[in-house]
Amino acid sequence: MTDALIIGGGPAGLMAAEALADAGRQVTVADAKPSFGRKFLMAGKSGLNLTRDEPFDRFLASYPDMPPRLRAALDAFGPEDVQAWARDLGQEVFTGSTARVFPKTMKASPLLRAWLARLTEKGVTLQRRWRWTGWQDSAATFDTPDGQQTIDAQVTVLALGGASWARLGSDGQWAAMLVGQGVDLAPFQPSNAGIRIDWTPHMTRHFGAPLKNIRLTAGAETLRGEAMISARGLEGGGIYALTPALRGGADLILDLAPDRDAGDIASRIAKPRGKTSYTNHLRKVLKLEPQKIALLMEFAGPLSNFPEVLAQQIKALPIRHSGLRPLDEAISTAGGVPFDALDDGLMLRAMPGVFAAGEMLDWEAPTGGYLLTACLATGLHAGRAAAAHG
């Protein structure tokens, strides 16, 4: 018997655990993996983007179809609160040129170590290699290195992640357990995912090349951003932000020269080129990088000798693709527990005393601090509600 059980040791689960411990509850956190926060640590390998330092209305606009309960969680724990939380853990932060906020160390591991140490000091029990297998009557059951264990908790917070990056713990296997308890779930779908492209051989030498200073359009969504050419297609923040539209079947259109209009481009292409090759001429007069010219040749080749035609293709290049990368390769997922299945404290209506938080809820947001902030916020919201329950 324990006061409070948290299943899942990522940011949402740990935040719920701290809220419950601060309320004086006896807390156990169980995670299937040998260490906590594995996806959190993976996110920090390229520099841990904690949140955004931008006006709150602009911040909220990055969450499509904002559910009111998610809005309530972010109102209570937003970007400024995330920064204060990191500082309280001894991790100073700074804001980059794109309003992204990072720890000065740029790493996740010092922050996570400090957080786990603080939780331990507050009396939280941390159980590793405890894989949740469901319920036996009112008790949660686990496969552990010491055999099957059960915990009968007064309140439980589920923070089990979505259904991507299964090797890091977010395998979505919890879905069947909740359905068995009468919880209707939204289907899992990839979010923040790359697109699949079967390249012709001439693109091979451009794998890994960045596409900077481009405008991307999918359906009604248009943005300035970046992408990267990979062996499997196109990746990167500009693509990820358009995932909802691309998932819905919208075409992807690239503007390879967003700071020039078609007339200016055409006049530059029309300049005499002498003995210079056509591709070198484009590189010189338009400052187009080789990878952008390669994309033109891939999707609009052979290149038109009519400047006006080529200018239009540079401004609106259709990218033929085969859809999004598979679910497990996506950075995050849409789908999961719908907010209609939860009360205002994120408690499951079908399961009194059981709360849910983090990426297992049905919401999505682009990368760049939005995902982590909402995971922390919903974890805190669920933890506080659980502490006040019963």
Tab-separated table of C-alpha atoms in Angstrom:
chain	number	residue	atom	x	y	z
A	1	MET	CA	0.000	0.000	0.000
A	2	THR	CA	1.241	3.476	-0.865
A	3	ASP	CA	-0.392	6.876	-0.939
A	4	ALA	CA	0.489	7.643	-4.547
A	5	LEU	CA	1.804	5.640	-7.471
A	6	ILE	CA	3.324	7.169	-10.598
A	7	ILE	CA	3.714	4.844	-13.574
A	8	GLY	CA	6.269	6.299	-15.980
A	9	GLY	CA	9.494	8.077	-15.081
A	10	GLY	CA	9.693	10.761	-17.761
A	11	PRO	CA	9.236	14.518	-17.209
A	12	ALA	CA	5.448	14.324	-16.706
A	13	GLY	CA	5.710	11.470	-14.216
A	14	LEU	CA	8.521	13.027	-12.226
A	15	MET	CA	6.705	16.356	-12.077
A	16	ALA	CA	3.573	14.590	-10.762
A	17	ALA	CA	5.699	12.757	-8.209
A	18	GLU	CA	7.167	15.996	-6.916
A	19	ALA	CA	3.758	17.639	-6.614
A	20	LEU	CA	2.468	14.698	-4.581
A	21	ALA	CA	5.578	14.562	-2.392
A	22	ASP	CA	5.276	18.305	-1.718
A	23	ALA	CA	1.714	17.648	-0.575
A	24	GLY	CA	2.992	15.153	1.991
A	25	ARG	CA	2.044	12.001	0.133
A	26	GLN	CA	4.115	8.817	0.207
A	27	VAL	CA	5.096	8.405	-3.465
A	28	THR	CA	6.449	5.543	-5.574
A	29	VAL	CA	7.554	6.029	-9.184
A	30	ALA	CA	7.812	2.877	-11.319
A	31	ASP	CA	9.466	2.789	-14.744
A	32	ALA	CA	10.063	-0.145	-17.075
A	33	LYS	CA	13.538	0.968	-18.101
A	34	PRO	CA	16.858	0.707	-16.187
A	35	SER	CA	16.983	4.507	-15.864
A	36	PHE	CA	14.529	7.367	-15.760
A	37	GLY	CA	13.885	9.988	-18.405
A	38	ARG	CA	15.425	8.125	-21.339
A	39	LYS	CA	13.567	10.101	-24.016
A	40	PHE	CA	14.337	13.298	-22.098
A	41	LEU	CA	18.040	12.412	-22.195
A	42	MET	CA	17.855	11.608	-25.913
A	43	ALA	CA	16.238	14.998	-26.579
A	44	GLY	CA	19.160	16.644	-24.799
A	45	LYS	CA	21.834	15.081	-26.986
A	46	SER	CA	21.627	17.926	-29.477
A	47	GLY	CA	21.052	20.589	-26.821
A	48	LEU	CA	18.148	20.423	-24.391
A	49	ASN	CA	15.490	22.880	-25.538
A	50	LEU	CA	13.440	23.443	-22.375
A	51	THR	CA	10.865	25.995	-23.493
A	52	ARG	CA	10.421	29.284	-25.388
A	53	ASP	CA	10.957	32.850	-24.282
A	54	GLU	CA	8.202	34.540	-26.261
A	55	PRO	CA	4.873	36.282	-25.618
A	56	PHE	CA	2.461	33.831	-24.010
A	57	ASP	CA	-0.221	34.243	-26.699
A	58	ARG	CA	2.323	33.340	-29.380
A	59	PHE	CA	3.455	30.397	-27.277
A	60	LEU	CA	-0.089	29.072	-26.929
A	61	ALA	CA	-0.726	29.475	-30.666
A	62	SER	CA	1.700	26.604	-31.296
A	63	TYR	CA	-0.738	24.086	-29.795
A	64	PRO	CA	-3.352	23.245	-32.471
A	65	ASP	CA	-6.962	23.175	-31.290
A	66	MET	CA	-5.896	23.900	-27.709
A	67	PRO	CA	-7.991	21.758	-25.311
A	68	PRO	CA	-9.183	23.870	-22.341
A	69	ARG	CA	-7.649	21.461	-19.828
A	70	LEU	CA	-4.258	21.745	-21.508
A	71	ARG	CA	-4.625	25.524	-21.486
A	72	ALA	CA	-5.340	25.413	-17.737
A	73	ALA	CA	-2.188	23.380	-17.131
A	74	LEU	CA	-0.052	25.804	-19.177
A	75	ASP	CA	-1.602	28.804	-17.443
A	76	ALA	CA	-0.407	27.354	-14.139
A	77	PHE	CA	3.039	26.305	-15.366
A	78	GLY	CA	4.239	28.099	-18.472
A	79	PRO	CA	7.577	29.048	-20.032
A	80	GLU	CA	8.673	31.364	-17.209
A	81	ASP	CA	7.872	28.673	-14.656
A	82	VAL	CA	9.945	26.120	-16.601
A	83	GLN	CA	12.928	28.454	-16.479
A	84	ALA	CA	12.505	29.043	-12.744
A	85	TRP	CA	12.191	25.274	-12.186
A	86	ALA	CA	15.494	24.630	-13.990
A	87	ARG	CA	17.234	27.343	-11.979
A	88	ASP	CA	15.914	25.853	-8.743
A	89	LEU	CA	17.652	22.631	-9.768
A	90	GLY	CA	20.934	24.513	-10.152
A	91	GLN	CA	20.784	24.770	-13.940
A	92	GLU	CA	21.134	28.298	-15.269
A	93	VAL	CA	19.420	28.908	-18.600
A	94	PHE	CA	19.839	31.206	-21.573
A	95	THR	CA	17.687	32.243	-24.521
A	96	GLY	CA	19.018	31.661	-28.026
A	97	SER	CA	18.471	33.812	-31.091
A	98	THR	CA	15.246	31.962	-31.997
A	99	ALA	CA	13.694	32.421	-28.518
A	100	ARG	CA	14.516	28.846	-27.554
A	101	VAL	CA	15.587	28.381	-23.939
A	102	PHE	CA	18.446	26.024	-23.050
A	103	PRO	CA	20.396	25.111	-19.925
A	104	LYS	CA	23.846	26.698	-20.083
A	105	THR	CA	25.338	23.203	-20.016
A	106	MET	CA	23.192	22.367	-23.095
A	107	LYS	CA	22.726	18.892	-21.595
A	108	ALA	CA	19.821	17.018	-20.020
A	109	SER	CA	21.817	14.770	-17.710
A	110	PRO	CA	22.861	17.358	-15.056
A	111	LEU	CA	19.274	18.568	-14.776
A	112	LEU	CA	17.876	15.038	-14.502
A	113	ARG	CA	20.471	14.003	-11.896
A	114	ALA	CA	19.663	17.029	-9.757
A	115	TRP	CA	15.934	16.377	-10.097
A	116	LEU	CA	16.157	12.699	-9.123
A	117	ALA	CA	18.357	13.613	-6.148
A	118	ARG	CA	15.790	16.159	-4.980
A	119	LEU	CA	12.960	13.650	-5.328
A	120	THR	CA	14.922	11.123	-3.290
A	121	GLU	CA	15.518	13.742	-0.577
A	122	LYS	CA	11.751	14.289	-0.473
A	123	GLY	CA	11.198	10.598	0.202
A	124	VAL	CA	10.064	9.493	-3.259
A	125	THR	CA	10.757	5.808	-3.941
A	126	LEU	CA	12.182	5.245	-7.440
A	127	GLN	CA	11.659	1.762	-8.876
A	128	ARG	CA	13.564	0.862	-12.054
A	129	ARG	CA	12.892	-2.114	-14.338
A	130	TRP	CA	9.315	-2.280	-13.115
A	131	ARG	CA	7.135	-2.942	-16.149
A	132	TRP	CA	3.481	-2.272	-15.564
A	133	THR	CA	1.263	-5.197	-16.620
A	134	GLY	CA	-2.186	-3.950	-15.602
A	135	TRP	CA	-4.440	-4.224	-12.581
A	136	GLN	CA	-5.417	-7.005	-10.221
A	137	ASP	CA	-8.585	-5.788	-8.562
A	138	SER	CA	-7.560	-2.309	-7.325
A	139	ALA	CA	-3.803	-2.994	-7.309
A	140	ALA	CA	-1.357	-2.230	-10.130
A	141	THR	CA	0.799	-5.189	-11.120
A	142	PHE	CA	4.399	-5.115	-12.306
A	143	ASP	CA	6.995	-7.497	-13.703
A	144	THR	CA	10.223	-6.721	-11.850
A	145	PRO	CA	13.700	-8.256	-11.426
A	146	ASP	CA	12.319	-9.736	-8.180
A	147	GLY	CA	9.238	-11.222	-9.785
A	148	GLN	CA	5.700	-9.922	-9.862
A	149	GLN	CA	4.961	-7.013	-7.537
A	150	THR	CA	1.689	-5.274	-6.761
A	151	ILE	CA	1.015	-1.790	-5.435
A	152	ASP	CA	-2.374	-0.772	-4.087
A	153	ALA	CA	-2.320	3.036	-4.183
A	154	GLN	CA	-4.883	5.578	-3.093
A	155	VAL	CA	-4.180	7.583	-6.256
A	156	THR	CA	-2.297	6.713	-9.436
A	157	VAL	CA	-0.873	8.984	-12.113
A	158	LEU	CA	-0.189	7.398	-15.501
A	159	ALA	CA	2.590	9.141	-17.432
A	160	LEU	CA	3.469	6.474	-19.964
A	161	GLY	CA	4.352	8.537	-23.027
A	162	GLY	CA	2.999	8.145	-26.522
A	163	ALA	CA	3.751	5.426	-29.057
A	164	SER	CA	6.994	6.541	-30.685
A	165	TRP	CA	10.597	5.638	-29.878
A	166	ALA	CA	9.594	2.343	-28.271
A	167	ARG	CA	13.217	1.540	-27.427
A	168	LEU	CA	13.191	4.493	-25.046
A	169	GLY	CA	10.042	3.310	-23.300
A	170	SER	CA	7.165	4.976	-25.179
A	171	ASP	CA	5.700	1.881	-26.780
A	172	GLY	CA	1.969	2.595	-26.416
A	173	GLN	CA	1.281	-0.842	-24.929
A	174	TRP	CA	-0.709	0.804	-22.168
A	175	ALA	CA	-3.493	1.553	-24.663
A	176	ALA	CA	-4.980	-1.948	-24.510
A	177	MET	CA	-5.032	-1.819	-20.711
A	178	LEU	CA	-7.015	1.422	-20.652
A	179	VAL	CA	-9.420	0.229	-23.349
A	180	GLY	CA	-10.021	-2.807	-21.159
A	181	GLN	CA	-11.074	-0.430	-18.388
A	182	GLY	CA	-13.603	1.344	-20.588
A	183	VAL	CA	-11.471	4.302	-21.701
A	184	ASP	CA	-12.079	5.242	-25.346
A	185	LEU	CA	-8.801	6.310	-26.979
A	186	ALA	CA	-7.987	8.356	-30.069
A	187	PRO	CA	-5.825	6.403	-32.578
A	188	PHE	CA	-2.103	7.046	-32.381
A	189	GLN	CA	-0.658	9.060	-35.270
A	190	PRO	CA	2.875	10.329	-35.976
A	191	SER	CA	3.649	13.909	-35.007
A	192	ASN	CA	6.861	15.845	-35.597
A	193	ALA	CA	7.798	13.311	-38.238
A	194	GLY	CA	9.884	13.435	-41.386
A	195	ILE	CA	8.520	12.610	-44.837
A	196	ARG	CA	9.482	9.622	-46.976
A	197	ILE	CA	11.049	10.242	-50.372
A	198	ASP	CA	12.512	7.654	-52.735
A	199	TRP	CA	15.426	9.675	-54.091
A	200	THR	CA	17.079	9.108	-57.430
A	201	PRO	CA	20.803	8.257	-57.217
A	202	HIS	CA	21.995	11.796	-57.986
A	203	MET	CA	20.720	12.957	-54.564
A	204	THR	CA	23.004	10.623	-52.618
A	205	ARG	CA	25.847	13.121	-52.281
A	206	HIS	CA	23.461	15.619	-50.697
A	207	PHE	CA	22.356	13.374	-47.840
A	208	GLY	CA	22.891	15.271	-44.607
A	209	ALA	CA	22.848	18.670	-46.320
A	210	PRO	CA	20.730	21.384	-44.686
A	211	LEU	CA	18.049	23.393	-46.448
A	212	LYS	CA	18.210	26.824	-44.861
A	213	ASN	CA	16.217	29.955	-45.584
A	214	ILE	CA	13.248	28.257	-47.202
A	215	ARG	CA	9.502	28.743	-46.982
A	216	LEU	CA	7.406	25.605	-46.560
A	217	THR	CA	3.711	25.285	-47.329
A	218	ALA	CA	1.299	22.419	-46.651
A	219	GLY	CA	-2.376	23.129	-47.074
A	220	ALA	CA	-3.241	26.391	-45.334
A	221	GLU	CA	-0.030	26.349	-43.261
A	222	THR	CA	3.003	28.364	-44.409
A	223	LEU	CA	6.192	29.014	-42.432
A	224	ARG	CA	9.824	29.994	-42.740
A	225	GLY	CA	12.092	27.264	-41.500
A	226	GLU	CA	14.789	24.736	-42.176
A	227	ALA	CA	14.971	21.103	-43.162
A	228	MET	CA	17.588	18.482	-43.884
A	229	ILE	CA	17.975	16.043	-46.753
A	230	SER	CA	18.375	12.521	-45.396
A	231	ALA	CA	18.669	9.131	-47.047
A	232	ARG	CA	15.025	8.503	-46.166
A	233	GLY	CA	13.510	11.849	-47.163
A	234	LEU	CA	13.271	15.269	-45.527
A	235	GLU	CA	13.604	15.879	-41.795
A	236	GLY	CA	13.845	18.900	-39.527
A	237	GLY	CA	11.831	21.529	-37.717
A	238	GLY	CA	10.246	23.047	-40.816
A	239	ILE	CA	8.851	19.649	-41.831
A	240	TYR	CA	7.874	18.661	-38.287
A	241	ALA	CA	5.788	21.797	-37.778
A	242	LEU	CA	3.696	20.874	-40.836
A	243	THR	CA	3.054	17.289	-39.731
A	244	PRO	CA	-0.677	17.776	-38.992
A	245	ALA	CA	-1.322	19.135	-42.505
A	246	LEU	CA	0.902	16.549	-44.200
A	247	ARG	CA	-0.746	13.779	-42.196
A	248	GLY	CA	-4.055	14.988	-43.567
A	249	GLY	CA	-2.826	14.573	-47.139
A	250	ALA	CA	-1.755	18.137	-47.981
A	251	ASP	CA	0.910	18.618	-50.637
A	252	LEU	CA	4.302	20.012	-49.621
A	253	ILE	CA	5.524	23.078	-51.533
A	254	LEU	CA	8.956	24.664	-51.038
A	255	ASP	CA	9.967	28.224	-51.829
A	256	LEU	CA	13.740	27.957	-52.275
A	257	ALA	CA	14.282	31.728	-52.434
A	258	PRO	CA	11.734	33.341	-50.106
A	259	ASP	CA	13.467	36.740	-50.048
A	260	ARG	CA	13.159	37.244	-53.828
A	261	ASP	CA	10.047	37.553	-55.939
A	262	ALA	CA	9.560	35.612	-59.167
A	263	GLY	CA	10.245	38.658	-61.357
A	264	ASP	CA	13.603	39.333	-59.725
A	265	ILE	CA	14.551	35.665	-59.981
A	266	ALA	CA	13.624	35.515	-63.663
A	267	SER	CA	15.632	38.651	-64.478
A	268	ARG	CA	18.678	37.234	-62.725
A	269	ILE	CA	18.388	33.910	-64.539
A	270	ALA	CA	18.127	35.798	-67.862
A	271	LYS	CA	21.535	37.420	-67.442
A	272	PRO	CA	24.161	36.219	-69.938
A	273	ARG	CA	26.075	33.231	-68.573
A	274	GLY	CA	28.725	32.762	-71.234
A	275	LYS	CA	30.462	29.416	-70.860
A	276	THR	CA	29.286	28.939	-67.287
A	277	SER	CA	27.151	25.838	-66.784
A	278	TYR	CA	23.469	26.403	-66.136
A	279	THR	CA	23.658	25.077	-62.565
A	280	ASN	CA	26.706	27.225	-61.728
A	281	HIS	CA	24.924	30.206	-63.242
A	282	LEU	CA	21.957	29.628	-60.916
A	283	ARG	CA	24.274	29.253	-57.953
A	284	LYS	CA	26.013	32.549	-58.724
A	285	VAL	CA	23.106	34.801	-59.673
A	286	LEU	CA	20.622	33.459	-57.117
A	287	LYS	CA	23.019	32.306	-54.393
A	288	LEU	CA	21.336	28.886	-54.505
A	289	GLU	CA	23.253	26.179	-52.666
A	290	PRO	CA	24.022	22.920	-54.551
A	291	GLN	CA	21.438	20.993	-52.528
A	292	LYS	CA	18.668	23.398	-53.547
A	293	ILE	CA	19.643	23.071	-57.190
A	294	ALA	CA	19.664	19.301	-56.734
A	295	LEU	CA	16.106	19.483	-55.389
A	296	LEU	CA	15.085	21.498	-58.432
A	297	MET	CA	16.550	18.870	-60.719
A	298	GLU	CA	14.915	16.079	-58.689
A	299	PHE	CA	11.392	17.494	-58.781
A	300	ALA	CA	11.361	19.869	-61.775
A	301	GLY	CA	14.122	18.541	-64.009
A	302	PRO	CA	15.292	18.870	-66.631
A	303	LEU	CA	15.645	22.565	-65.738
A	304	SER	CA	13.639	24.868	-67.944
A	305	ASN	CA	15.529	27.289	-70.238
A	306	PHE	CA	12.675	29.778	-69.844
A	307	PRO	CA	13.585	32.083	-66.918
A	308	GLU	CA	9.954	32.795	-66.002
A	309	VAL	CA	9.114	29.080	-65.817
A	310	LEU	CA	12.164	28.216	-63.713
A	311	ALA	CA	11.497	31.196	-61.440
A	312	GLN	CA	8.015	29.892	-60.694
A	313	GLN	CA	9.426	26.446	-59.939
A	314	ILE	CA	11.983	27.940	-57.544
A	315	LYS	CA	9.204	29.842	-55.776
A	316	ALA	CA	6.795	26.888	-55.583
A	317	LEU	CA	8.533	23.522	-55.926
A	318	PRO	CA	6.163	20.565	-55.347
A	319	ILE	CA	7.862	17.848	-53.318
A	320	ARG	CA	6.645	14.372	-54.239
A	321	HIS	CA	6.709	12.156	-51.173
A	322	SER	CA	5.227	8.944	-49.814
A	323	GLY	CA	3.807	10.297	-46.584
A	324	LEU	CA	5.190	10.508	-43.079
A	325	ARG	CA	7.846	8.310	-41.569
A	326	PRO	CA	6.499	5.394	-39.472
A	327	LEU	CA	4.982	6.082	-36.063
A	328	ASP	CA	7.915	4.707	-34.084
A	329	GLU	CA	10.309	7.076	-35.879
A	330	ALA	CA	8.266	10.165	-35.062
A	331	ILE	CA	9.528	12.481	-32.342
A	332	SER	CA	6.083	12.501	-30.738
A	333	THR	CA	2.574	11.227	-31.306
A	334	ALA	CA	-0.923	12.573	-31.601
A	335	GLY	CA	-3.781	10.471	-30.275
A	336	GLY	CA	-4.076	8.670	-26.970
A	337	VAL	CA	-6.312	9.661	-24.073
A	338	PRO	CA	-8.781	12.329	-25.257
A	339	PHE	CA	-9.375	15.244	-22.932
A	340	ASP	CA	-13.103	14.471	-22.970
A	341	ALA	CA	-12.239	11.283	-21.069
A	342	LEU	CA	-10.705	13.386	-18.256
A	343	ASP	CA	-12.102	15.727	-15.649
A	344	ASP	CA	-10.611	19.152	-14.956
A	345	GLY	CA	-7.864	17.584	-12.815
A	346	LEU	CA	-6.915	15.115	-15.595
A	347	MET	CA	-8.532	12.206	-13.751
A	348	LEU	CA	-9.974	9.467	-15.952
A	349	ARG	CA	-13.760	9.639	-15.738
A	350	ALA	CA	-13.959	5.858	-16.142
A	351	MET	CA	-11.389	5.248	-13.388
A	352	PRO	CA	-11.775	7.395	-10.269
A	353	GLY	CA	-8.434	7.957	-8.548
A	354	VAL	CA	-6.425	7.368	-11.760
A	355	PHE	CA	-4.965	10.413	-13.515
A	356	ALA	CA	-3.092	10.782	-16.812
A	357	ALA	CA	-0.462	13.253	-17.976
A	358	GLY	CA	2.141	13.996	-20.600
A	359	GLU	CA	2.360	12.690	-24.122
A	360	MET	CA	-0.147	9.903	-23.556
A	361	LEU	CA	-2.848	12.589	-23.735
A	362	ASP	CA	-4.284	13.527	-27.121
A	363	TRP	CA	-2.509	16.791	-27.980
A	364	GLU	CA	0.394	17.770	-30.163
A	365	ALA	CA	2.791	20.658	-30.653
A	366	PRO	CA	5.922	21.325	-32.697
A	367	THR	CA	9.399	20.734	-31.364
A	368	GLY	CA	11.256	23.665	-29.877
A	369	GLY	CA	10.319	23.538	-26.189
A	370	TYR	CA	6.562	23.220	-26.632
A	371	LEU	CA	6.462	19.450	-26.115
A	372	LEU	CA	8.528	19.451	-22.928
A	373	THR	CA	6.714	22.429	-21.410
A	374	ALA	CA	3.318	20.764	-21.846
A	375	CYS	CA	4.579	17.462	-20.443
A	376	LEU	CA	5.868	19.222	-17.333
A	377	ALA	CA	2.702	21.305	-17.024
A	378	THR	CA	0.261	18.401	-17.327
A	379	GLY	CA	2.363	16.308	-14.947
A	380	LEU	CA	2.219	19.052	-12.337
A	381	HIS	CA	-1.509	19.599	-12.944
A	382	ALA	CA	-2.312	15.896	-12.544
A	383	GLY	CA	-0.039	15.567	-9.521
A	384	ARG	CA	-1.674	18.464	-7.702
A	385	ALA	CA	-5.157	17.163	-8.506
A	386	ALA	CA	-4.191	13.677	-7.349
A	387	ALA	CA	-2.817	15.099	-4.096
A	388	ALA	CA	-6.151	16.798	-3.435
A	389	HIS	CA	-8.175	13.697	-4.311
A	390	GLY	CA	-9.738	11.571	-1.621
